[in-house]
Amino acid sequence: MKILVLNGPNLNMLGKREPHIYGKLSLPDIEETIKKHAKSLNVEIEFFQSNYEGAIVDKIHEASGKVDGIIINPGAFTHTSIAIRDAFLSINIPFIEVHLSNVFSREPFRHKSYLSDIAQGVVSGLKEYSYICALNFLVGFLKS
Ligand code: DQA
C-alpha cells in the first residue's frame, strides 16, 4: 500500500512559523514521525511539499494509478483553491484533509474549505497527530 502525503504553502516554515498555533516541529520532524508510524503499519509513504498551486495540481494528477490514498494539508489553498478541488475530482483516489490547527476556532475565512465535502474525512487541530490519525484511518479504510 502506498500513500502520498502532500503539504501546501508555508508548511516548509513549520517550527519557525507561528509555533503557538502550529507547534514547534519542523516539516522534516513531522515527516519522520509519519514515516516511523507508516513503517509499523507496513505502508510506503511518499512526501511532497510545494508553495505553488500548479505543482500540487500536477502531483495530484501524477498520483493517479500510482498511490492508493492521499493525505493533504493544503495550507492556505484549502480556503481558495478550486484548482486543487478539480484535481481531486479528476482522479479516483480517496484523500483525507488535515490541518495542524483547529481551523474552526480561527478567523472566519479559515472555516471555508474547497475540499472538505469531497474528502473522505477531515482532521483538524491535533497538531502532528492530525497526520497520524489520518494515516491510521486511511490504511484501515483502504484495507476494508
Ligand atoms: C493550516 C491551516 C490553514 O488555514 C493555514 O493557511 C495553513 C495551515 C493548518 O495546518 O492548520 O497554512 O492548513
Tab-separated table of N, CA and C and ligand atoms in Angstrom:
chain	number	residue	atom	x	y	z
A	1	MET	N	0.843	-1.202	0.000
A	1	MET	CA	0.000	0.000	0.000
A	1	MET	C	0.878	1.251	0.000
A	2	LYS	N	0.519	2.203	-0.859
A	2	LYS	CA	1.322	3.432	-0.919
A	2	LYS	C	0.434	4.665	-0.688
A	3	ILE	N	0.925	5.539	0.165
A	3	ILE	CA	0.183	6.764	0.489
A	3	ILE	C	1.060	7.984	0.242
A	4	LEU	N	0.455	8.966	-0.417
A	4	LEU	CA	1.146	10.223	-0.698
A	4	LEU	C	0.726	11.251	0.357
A	5	VAL	N	1.718	11.889	0.970
A	5	VAL	CA	1.440	12.947	1.956
A	5	VAL	C	1.853	14.283	1.338
A	6	LEU	N	0.858	15.104	1.058
A	6	LEU	CA	1.073	16.388	0.390
A	6	LEU	C	0.956	17.531	1.388
A	7	ASN	N	1.880	18.473	1.301
A	7	ASN	CA	1.805	19.678	2.134
A	7	ASN	C	1.910	20.921	1.257
A	8	GLY	N	1.043	21.868	1.514
A	8	GLY	CA	0.954	23.070	0.696
A	8	GLY	C	1.797	24.224	1.214
A	9	PRO	N	1.442	25.432	0.832
A	9	PRO	CA	2.284	26.608	1.051
A	9	PRO	C	2.533	26.926	2.526
A	10	ASN	N	3.765	27.356	2.760
A	10	ASN	CA	4.249	27.811	4.074
A	10	ASN	C	4.466	26.682	5.085
A	11	LEU	N	4.109	25.462	4.708
A	11	LEU	CA	4.309	24.367	5.656
A	11	LEU	C	5.785	23.969	5.730
A	12	ASN	N	6.588	24.408	4.756
A	12	ASN	CA	8.045	24.250	4.858
A	12	ASN	C	8.621	25.156	5.958
A	13	MET	N	7.809	26.079	6.476
A	13	MET	CA	8.264	27.002	7.538
A	13	MET	C	7.867	26.517	8.936
A	14	LEU	N	7.277	25.333	9.018
A	14	LEU	CA	6.871	24.823	10.339
A	14	LEU	C	8.071	24.758	11.277
A	15	GLY	N	7.800	25.013	12.542
A	15	GLY	CA	8.886	25.079	13.529
A	15	GLY	C	9.241	26.529	13.804
A	16	LYS	N	9.308	27.333	12.698
A	16	LYS	CA	9.612	28.764	12.854
A	16	LYS	C	8.336	29.581	12.769
A	17	ARG	N	7.352	29.042	12.067
A	17	ARG	CA	6.157	29.784	11.725
A	17	ARG	C	5.104	29.671	12.827
A	18	GLU	N	4.746	30.786	13.468
A	18	GLU	CA	3.679	30.814	14.477
A	18	GLU	C	3.606	29.514	15.305
A	19	PRO	N	4.686	29.204	16.065
A	19	PRO	CA	4.716	27.921	16.787
A	19	PRO	C	3.584	27.764	17.809
A	20	HIS	N	3.051	28.916	18.305
A	20	HIS	CA	1.933	28.819	19.263
A	20	HIS	C	0.679	28.270	18.570
A	21	ILE	N	0.639	28.359	17.243
A	21	ILE	CA	-0.523	27.840	16.503
A	21	ILE	C	-0.214	26.466	15.899
A	22	TYR	N	0.986	26.347	15.296
A	22	TYR	CA	1.274	25.137	14.512
A	22	TYR	C	2.199	24.151	15.215
A	23	GLY	N	2.725	24.529	16.382
A	23	GLY	CA	3.623	23.634	17.092
A	23	GLY	C	5.079	23.925	16.758
A	24	LYS	N	5.968	23.208	17.452
A	24	LYS	CA	7.399	23.503	17.345
A	24	LYS	C	8.122	22.596	16.361
A	25	LEU	N	7.452	21.575	15.883
A	25	LEU	CA	8.125	20.627	14.985
A	25	LEU	C	8.278	21.198	13.583
A	26	SER	N	9.402	20.880	12.948
A	26	SER	CA	9.604	21.267	11.547
A	26	SER	C	8.879	20.242	10.660
A	27	LEU	N	8.773	20.562	9.372
A	27	LEU	CA	8.142	19.592	8.464
A	27	LEU	C	8.956	18.291	8.395
A	28	PRO	N	10.307	18.349	8.288
A	28	PRO	CA	11.064	17.080	8.324
A	28	PRO	C	10.824	16.281	9.610
A	29	ASP	N	10.658	16.981	10.758
A	29	ASP	CA	10.348	16.259	12.021
A	29	ASP	C	9.013	15.516	11.885
A	30	ILE	N	8.031	16.214	11.347
A	30	ILE	CA	6.693	15.605	11.207
A	30	ILE	C	6.750	14.437	10.225
A	31	GLU	N	7.494	14.646	9.128
A	31	GLU	CA	7.600	13.573	8.125
A	31	GLU	C	8.284	12.338	8.716
A	32	GLU	N	9.255	12.559	9.587
A	32	GLU	CA	9.945	11.437	10.243
A	32	GLU	C	8.962	10.655	11.138
A	33	THR	N	8.142	11.404	11.875
A	33	THR	CA	7.136	10.771	12.741
A	33	THR	C	6.153	9.942	11.900
A	34	ILE	N	5.732	10.515	10.770
A	34	ILE	CA	4.791	9.804	9.887
A	34	ILE	C	5.474	8.546	9.323
A	35	LYS	N	6.746	8.710	8.894
A	35	LYS	CA	7.484	7.591	8.290
A	35	LYS	C	7.597	6.419	9.266
A	36	LYS	N	7.930	6.745	10.535
A	36	LYS	CA	8.067	5.692	11.566
A	36	LYS	C	6.744	4.969	11.755
A	37	HIS	N	5.669	5.756	11.847
A	37	HIS	CA	4.357	5.151	12.064
A	37	HIS	C	3.948	4.298	10.859
A	38	ALA	N	4.247	4.817	9.665
A	38	ALA	CA	3.895	4.082	8.436
A	38	ALA	C	4.621	2.741	8.383
A	39	LYS	N	5.873	2.742	8.845
A	39	LYS	CA	6.660	1.500	8.845
A	39	LYS	C	5.972	0.449	9.713
A	40	SER	N	5.473	0.890	10.891
A	40	SER	CA	4.802	-0.054	11.790
A	40	SER	C	3.500	-0.576	11.174
A	41	LEU	N	2.961	0.173	10.228
A	41	LEU	CA	1.720	-0.263	9.545
A	41	LEU	C	2.033	-0.972	8.232
A	42	ASN	N	3.330	-1.045	7.913
A	42	ASN	CA	3.756	-1.692	6.671
A	42	ASN	C	3.255	-0.963	5.410
A	43	VAL	N	3.324	0.348	5.476
A	43	VAL	CA	2.818	1.179	4.381
A	43	VAL	C	3.961	2.031	3.827
A	44	GLU	N	3.992	2.151	2.515
A	44	GLU	CA	5.005	3.003	1.868
A	44	GLU	C	4.466	4.431	1.772
A	45	ILE	N	5.346	5.407	2.072
A	45	ILE	CA	4.908	6.813	2.054
A	45	ILE	C	5.767	7.611	1.094
A	46	GLU	N	5.123	8.504	0.341
A	46	GLU	CA	5.871	9.490	-0.443
A	46	GLU	C	5.478	10.866	0.076
A	47	PHE	N	6.473	11.745	0.255
A	47	PHE	CA	6.187	13.101	0.733
A	47	PHE	C	6.393	14.108	-0.393
A	48	PHE	N	5.570	15.145	-0.376
A	48	PHE	CA	5.742	16.237	-1.345
A	48	PHE	C	5.229	17.521	-0.706
A	49	GLN	N	6.048	18.568	-0.798
A	49	GLN	CA	5.600	19.881	-0.316
A	49	GLN	C	5.866	20.895	-1.413
A	50	SER	N	4.917	21.811	-1.623
A	50	SER	CA	5.163	22.907	-2.552
A	50	SER	C	4.402	24.148	-2.114
A	51	ASN	N	5.001	25.280	-2.448
A	51	ASN	CA	4.330	26.565	-2.209
A	51	ASN	C	3.533	26.996	-3.426
A	52	TYR	N	3.548	26.153	-4.482
A	52	TYR	CA	2.917	26.521	-5.757
A	52	TYR	C	1.687	25.664	-6.034
A	53	GLU	N	0.608	26.329	-6.309
A	53	GLU	CA	-0.662	25.635	-6.551
A	53	GLU	C	-0.546	24.645	-7.717
A	54	GLY	N	0.064	25.106	-8.838
A	54	GLY	CA	0.174	24.256	-10.028
A	54	GLY	C	0.995	23.005	-9.776
A	55	ALA	N	2.027	23.120	-8.944
A	55	ALA	CA	2.868	21.951	-8.634
A	55	ALA	C	2.053	20.920	-7.849
A	56	ILE	N	1.174	21.404	-6.993
A	56	ILE	CA	0.324	20.482	-6.214
A	56	ILE	C	-0.700	19.825	-7.135
A	57	VAL	N	-1.268	20.604	-8.039
A	57	VAL	CA	-2.214	20.056	-9.034
A	57	VAL	C	-1.509	18.971	-9.853
A	58	ASP	N	-0.289	19.277	-10.348
A	58	ASP	CA	0.468	18.286	-11.136
A	58	ASP	C	0.698	17.004	-10.333
A	59	LYS	N	1.071	17.156	-9.067
A	59	LYS	CA	1.377	15.987	-8.220
A	59	LYS	C	0.124	15.126	-8.020
A	60	ILE	N	-1.020	15.770	-7.863
A	60	ILE	CA	-2.282	15.018	-7.698
A	60	ILE	C	-2.580	14.245	-8.988
A	61	HIS	N	-2.406	14.882	-10.141
A	61	HIS	CA	-2.620	14.174	-11.419
A	61	HIS	C	-1.681	12.967	-11.535
A	62	GLU	N	-0.397	13.203	-11.203
A	62	GLU	CA	0.613	12.136	-11.336
A	62	GLU	C	0.336	10.962	-10.398
A	63	ALA	N	-0.366	11.237	-9.298
A	63	ALA	CA	-0.642	10.178	-8.306
A	63	ALA	C	-1.602	9.127	-8.849
A	64	SER	N	-2.339	9.493	-9.876
A	64	SER	CA	-3.362	8.587	-10.415
A	64	SER	C	-2.732	7.273	-10.871
A	65	GLY	N	-3.248	6.173	-10.307
A	65	GLY	CA	-2.738	4.851	-10.676
A	65	GLY	C	-1.455	4.472	-9.947
A	66	LYS	N	-0.883	5.409	-9.192
A	66	LYS	CA	0.406	5.120	-8.532
A	66	LYS	C	0.291	5.018	-7.013
A	67	VAL	N	-0.679	5.710	-6.423
A	67	VAL	CA	-0.835	5.619	-4.969
A	67	VAL	C	-2.270	5.202	-4.634
A	68	ASP	N	-2.423	4.655	-3.418
A	68	ASP	CA	-3.741	4.150	-3.015
A	68	ASP	C	-4.560	5.201	-2.274
A	69	GLY	N	-3.863	6.145	-1.634
A	69	GLY	CA	-4.579	7.162	-0.869
A	69	GLY	C	-3.691	8.383	-0.701
A	70	ILE	N	-4.322	9.510	-0.403
A	70	ILE	CA	-3.580	10.767	-0.238
A	70	ILE	C	-3.993	11.433	1.076
A	71	ILE	N	-2.996	11.954	1.783
A	71	ILE	CA	-3.240	12.824	2.940
A	71	ILE	C	-2.739	14.194	2.533
A	72	ILE	N	-3.584	15.210	2.638
A	72	ILE	CA	-3.161	16.541	2.211
A	72	ILE	C	-3.440	17.589	3.276
A	73	ASN	N	-2.391	18.371	3.579
A	73	ASN	CA	-2.589	19.619	4.295
A	73	ASN	C	-2.400	20.713	3.245
A	74	PRO	N	-3.495	21.257	2.736
A	74	PRO	CA	-3.382	22.204	1.625
A	74	PRO	C	-2.963	23.603	2.067
A	75	GLY	N	-2.738	23.807	3.379
A	75	GLY	CA	-2.387	25.142	3.869
A	75	GLY	C	-3.460	26.139	3.443
A	76	ALA	N	-3.034	27.340	3.085
A	76	ALA	CA	-3.998	28.388	2.730
A	76	ALA	C	-4.793	28.057	1.463
A	77	PHE	N	-4.266	27.130	0.621
A	77	PHE	CA	-5.031	26.755	-0.586
A	77	PHE	C	-6.347	26.066	-0.228
A	78	THR	N	-6.440	25.558	1.017
A	78	THR	CA	-7.700	24.980	1.495
A	78	THR	C	-8.858	25.930	1.226
A	79	HIS	N	-8.586	27.201	1.500
A	79	HIS	CA	-9.660	28.197	1.543
A	79	HIS	C	-9.839	28.943	0.227
A	80	THR	N	-8.999	28.602	-0.769
A	80	THR	CA	-9.025	29.385	-2.026
A	80	THR	C	-9.058	28.553	-3.298
A	81	SER	N	-8.622	27.283	-3.234
A	81	SER	CA	-8.247	26.626	-4.489
A	81	SER	C	-9.312	25.723	-5.109
A	82	ILE	N	-9.978	26.268	-6.105
A	82	ILE	CA	-10.886	25.439	-6.919
A	82	ILE	C	-10.041	24.502	-7.786
A	83	ALA	N	-8.819	24.940	-8.150
A	83	ALA	CA	-7.942	24.103	-8.994
A	83	ALA	C	-7.563	22.800	-8.281
A	84	ILE	N	-7.266	22.871	-6.980
A	84	ILE	CA	-6.917	21.640	-6.247
A	84	ILE	C	-8.169	20.771	-6.072
A	85	ARG	N	-9.299	21.395	-5.825
A	85	ARG	CA	-10.554	20.642	-5.767
A	85	ARG	C	-10.766	19.881	-7.080
A	86	ASP	N	-10.626	20.595	-8.208
A	86	ASP	CA	-10.860	19.969	-9.513
A	86	ASP	C	-9.841	18.865	-9.797
A	87	ALA	N	-8.612	19.044	-9.305
A	87	ALA	CA	-7.589	17.996	-9.489
A	87	ALA	C	-8.032	16.711	-8.777
A	88	PHE	N	-8.534	16.833	-7.554
A	88	PHE	CA	-9.018	15.637	-6.845
A	88	PHE	C	-10.224	15.028	-7.549
A	89	LEU	N	-11.066	15.889	-8.118
A	89	LEU	CA	-12.249	15.363	-8.816
A	89	LEU	C	-11.861	14.669	-10.121
A	90	SER	N	-10.647	14.951	-10.628
A	90	SER	CA	-10.219	14.355	-11.896
A	90	SER	C	-9.536	12.999	-11.704
A	91	ILE	N	-9.253	12.627	-10.446
A	91	ILE	CA	-8.656	11.308	-10.181
A	91	ILE	C	-9.617	10.548	-9.268
A	92	ASN	N	-9.295	9.280	-9.082
A	92	ASN	CA	-10.199	8.473	-8.260
A	92	ASN	C	-9.431	7.869	-7.085
A	93	ILE	N	-8.914	8.752	-6.231
A	93	ILE	CA	-8.115	8.302	-5.085
A	93	ILE	C	-8.696	8.926	-3.821
A	94	PRO	N	-9.026	8.103	-2.809
A	94	PRO	CA	-9.551	8.694	-1.568
A	94	PRO	C	-8.502	9.563	-0.873
A	95	PHE	N	-8.951	10.670	-0.325
A	95	PHE	CA	-7.994	11.532	0.377
A	95	PHE	C	-8.583	12.070	1.676
A	96	ILE	N	-7.665	12.377	2.603
A	96	ILE	CA	-8.036	12.980	3.888
A	96	ILE	C	-7.429	14.376	3.930
A	97	GLU	N	-8.222	15.353	4.314
A	97	GLU	CA	-7.731	16.733	4.506
A	97	GLU	C	-7.292	16.877	5.957
A	98	VAL	N	-6.087	17.356	6.165
A	98	VAL	CA	-5.621	17.541	7.546
A	98	VAL	C	-5.155	18.972	7.785
A	99	HIS	N	-5.284	19.385	9.034
A	99	HIS	CA	-4.768	20.680	9.487
A	99	HIS	C	-4.142	20.496	10.857
A	100	LEU	N	-3.019	21.163	11.060
A	100	LEU	CA	-2.377	21.142	12.376
A	100	LEU	C	-3.221	21.896	13.392
A	101	SER	N	-3.708	23.064	12.968
A	101	SER	CA	-4.509	23.907	13.865
A	101	SER	C	-5.993	23.562	13.705
A	102	ASN	N	-6.774	24.009	14.678
A	102	ASN	CA	-8.228	23.859	14.568
A	102	ASN	C	-8.750	25.055	13.763
A	103	VAL	N	-8.943	24.838	12.473
A	103	VAL	CA	-9.318	25.963	11.597
A	103	VAL	C	-10.661	26.578	12.006
A	104	PHE	N	-11.501	25.792	12.678
A	104	PHE	CA	-12.837	26.290	13.052
A	104	PHE	C	-12.815	27.223	14.257
A	105	SER	N	-11.694	27.232	14.978
A	105	SER	CA	-11.590	28.147	16.125
A	105	SER	C	-10.834	29.418	15.734
A	106	ARG	N	-10.537	29.550	14.429
A	106	ARG	CA	-9.722	30.682	13.967
A	106	ARG	C	-10.570	31.660	13.141
A	107	GLU	N	-9.910	32.465	12.305
A	107	GLU	CA	-10.629	33.502	11.557
A	107	GLU	C	-11.711	32.871	10.671
A	108	PRO	N	-12.816	33.592	10.471
A	108	PRO	CA	-13.917	33.036	9.669
A	108	PRO	C	-13.485	32.584	8.262
A	109	PHE	N	-12.490	33.266	7.646
A	109	PHE	CA	-12.104	32.848	6.288
A	109	PHE	C	-11.468	31.459	6.276
A	110	ARG	N	-11.049	30.970	7.458
A	110	ARG	CA	-10.471	29.623	7.517
A	110	ARG	C	-11.549	28.555	7.716
A	111	HIS	N	-12.786	28.971	7.908
A	111	HIS	CA	-13.849	27.986	8.136
A	111	HIS	C	-14.315	27.362	6.825
A	112	LYS	N	-14.017	28.045	5.711
A	112	LYS	CA	-14.448	27.540	4.403
A	112	LYS	C	-13.331	26.701	3.791
A	113	SER	N	-13.686	25.474	3.366
A	113	SER	CA	-12.718	24.630	2.656
A	113	SER	C	-13.308	24.229	1.316
A	114	TYR	N	-12.493	24.296	0.271
A	114	TYR	CA	-12.922	23.838	-1.045
A	114	TYR	C	-12.770	22.329	-1.205
A	115	LEU	N	-12.281	21.666	-0.153
A	115	LEU	CA	-12.006	20.227	-0.266
A	115	LEU	C	-12.843	19.344	0.656
A	116	SER	N	-13.265	19.899	1.807
A	116	SER	CA	-13.868	19.046	2.849
A	116	SER	C	-15.021	18.175	2.351
A	117	ASP	N	-15.879	18.736	1.502
A	117	ASP	CA	-17.073	17.971	1.093
A	117	ASP	C	-16.761	16.847	0.112
A	118	ILE	N	-15.555	16.871	-0.489
A	118	ILE	CA	-15.193	15.760	-1.394
A	118	ILE	C	-14.104	14.872	-0.778
A	119	ALA	N	-13.657	15.231	0.444
A	119	ALA	CA	-12.666	14.404	1.149
A	119	ALA	C	-13.364	13.216	1.798
A	120	GLN	N	-12.584	12.156	2.028
A	120	GLN	CA	-13.124	11.020	2.785
A	120	GLN	C	-13.351	11.436	4.227
A	121	GLY	N	-12.499	12.332	4.709
A	121	GLY	CA	-12.632	12.840	6.067
A	121	GLY	C	-11.712	14.019	6.279
A	122	VAL	N	-11.896	14.677	7.426
A	122	VAL	CA	-11.108	15.870	7.754
A	122	VAL	C	-10.626	15.734	9.198
A	123	VAL	N	-9.332	16.015	9.433
A	123	VAL	CA	-8.799	16.037	10.803
A	123	VAL	C	-8.176	17.410	11.011
A	124	SER	N	-8.630	18.115	12.048
A	124	SER	CA	-8.178	19.490	12.242
A	124	SER	C	-7.898	19.750	13.716
A	125	GLY	N	-6.717	20.276	14.009
A	125	GLY	CA	-6.456	20.757	15.367
A	125	GLY	C	-5.643	19.839	16.243
A	126	LEU	N	-5.188	18.705	15.701
A	126	LEU	CA	-4.451	17.751	16.545
A	126	LEU	C	-2.946	17.853	16.342
A	127	LYS	N	-2.497	19.015	15.829
A	127	LYS	CA	-1.069	19.222	15.522
A	127	LYS	C	-0.559	18.055	14.669
A	128	GLU	N	0.636	17.522	14.961
A	128	GLU	CA	1.174	16.473	14.071
A	128	GLU	C	0.334	15.190	14.119
A	129	TYR	N	-0.455	15.013	15.202
A	129	TYR	CA	-1.285	13.805	15.291
A	129	TYR	C	-2.415	13.819	14.260
A	130	SER	N	-2.705	14.996	13.700
A	130	SER	CA	-3.714	15.041	12.624
A	130	SER	C	-3.283	14.107	11.491
A	131	TYR	N	-1.972	14.129	11.166
A	131	TYR	CA	-1.464	13.274	10.080
A	131	TYR	C	-1.518	11.795	10.481
A	132	ILE	N	-1.177	11.525	11.751
A	132	ILE	CA	-1.142	10.128	12.218
A	132	ILE	C	-2.553	9.536	12.242
A	133	CYS	N	-3.517	10.340	12.725
A	133	CYS	CA	-4.918	9.890	12.747
A	133	CYS	C	-5.396	9.615	11.330
A	134	ALA	N	-5.053	10.531	10.412
A	134	ALA	CA	-5.469	10.364	9.018
A	134	ALA	C	-4.866	9.083	8.444
A	135	LEU	N	-3.602	8.844	8.759
A	135	LEU	CA	-2.926	7.645	8.247
A	135	LEU	C	-3.577	6.373	8.801
A	136	ASN	N	-3.832	6.355	10.112
A	136	ASN	CA	-4.477	5.178	10.719
A	136	ASN	C	-5.812	4.888	10.051
A	137	PHE	N	-6.608	5.953	9.874
A	137	PHE	CA	-7.918	5.754	9.267
A	137	PHE	C	-7.787	5.265	7.828
A	138	LEU	N	-6.936	5.969	7.047
A	138	LEU	CA	-6.828	5.682	5.617
A	138	LEU	C	-6.382	4.237	5.364
A	139	VAL	N	-5.423	3.768	6.162
A	139	VAL	CA	-4.930	2.390	5.981
A	139	VAL	C	-6.066	1.401	6.246
A	140	GLY	N	-6.813	1.589	7.330
A	140	GLY	CA	-7.945	0.707	7.641
A	140	GLY	C	-9.006	0.787	6.549
A	141	PHE	N	-9.286	2.003	6.117
A	141	PHE	CA	-10.300	2.223	5.090
A	141	PHE	C	-9.915	1.527	3.786
A	142	LEU	N	-8.640	1.654	3.397
A	142	LEU	CA	-8.189	1.055	2.124
A	142	LEU	C	-8.163	-0.465	2.195
A	143	LYS	N	-7.988	-0.993	3.404
A	143	LYS	CA	-7.971	-2.456	3.562
A	143	LYS	C	-9.377	-3.031	3.593
A	144	SER	N	-10.363	-2.195	3.927
A	144	SER	CA	-11.745	-2.717	4.130
A	144	SER	C	-12.475	-2.933	2.809
B	1	DQA	C1	-3.325	25.011	8.090
B	1	DQA	C2	-4.470	25.982	8.341
B	1	DQA	C3	-4.591	26.981	7.190
B	1	DQA	O1	-5.650	27.877	7.430
B	1	DQA	C4	-3.307	27.770	7.058
B	1	DQA	O2	-3.382	28.648	5.954
B	1	DQA	C5	-2.108	26.905	6.972
B	1	DQA	C6	-2.019	25.725	7.820
B	1	DQA	C7	-3.089	24.090	9.303
B	1	DQA	O3	-2.401	23.081	9.144
B	1	DQA	O4	-3.565	24.370	10.414
B	1	DQA	O5	-1.162	27.218	6.257
B	1	DQA	O6	-3.652	24.193	6.991
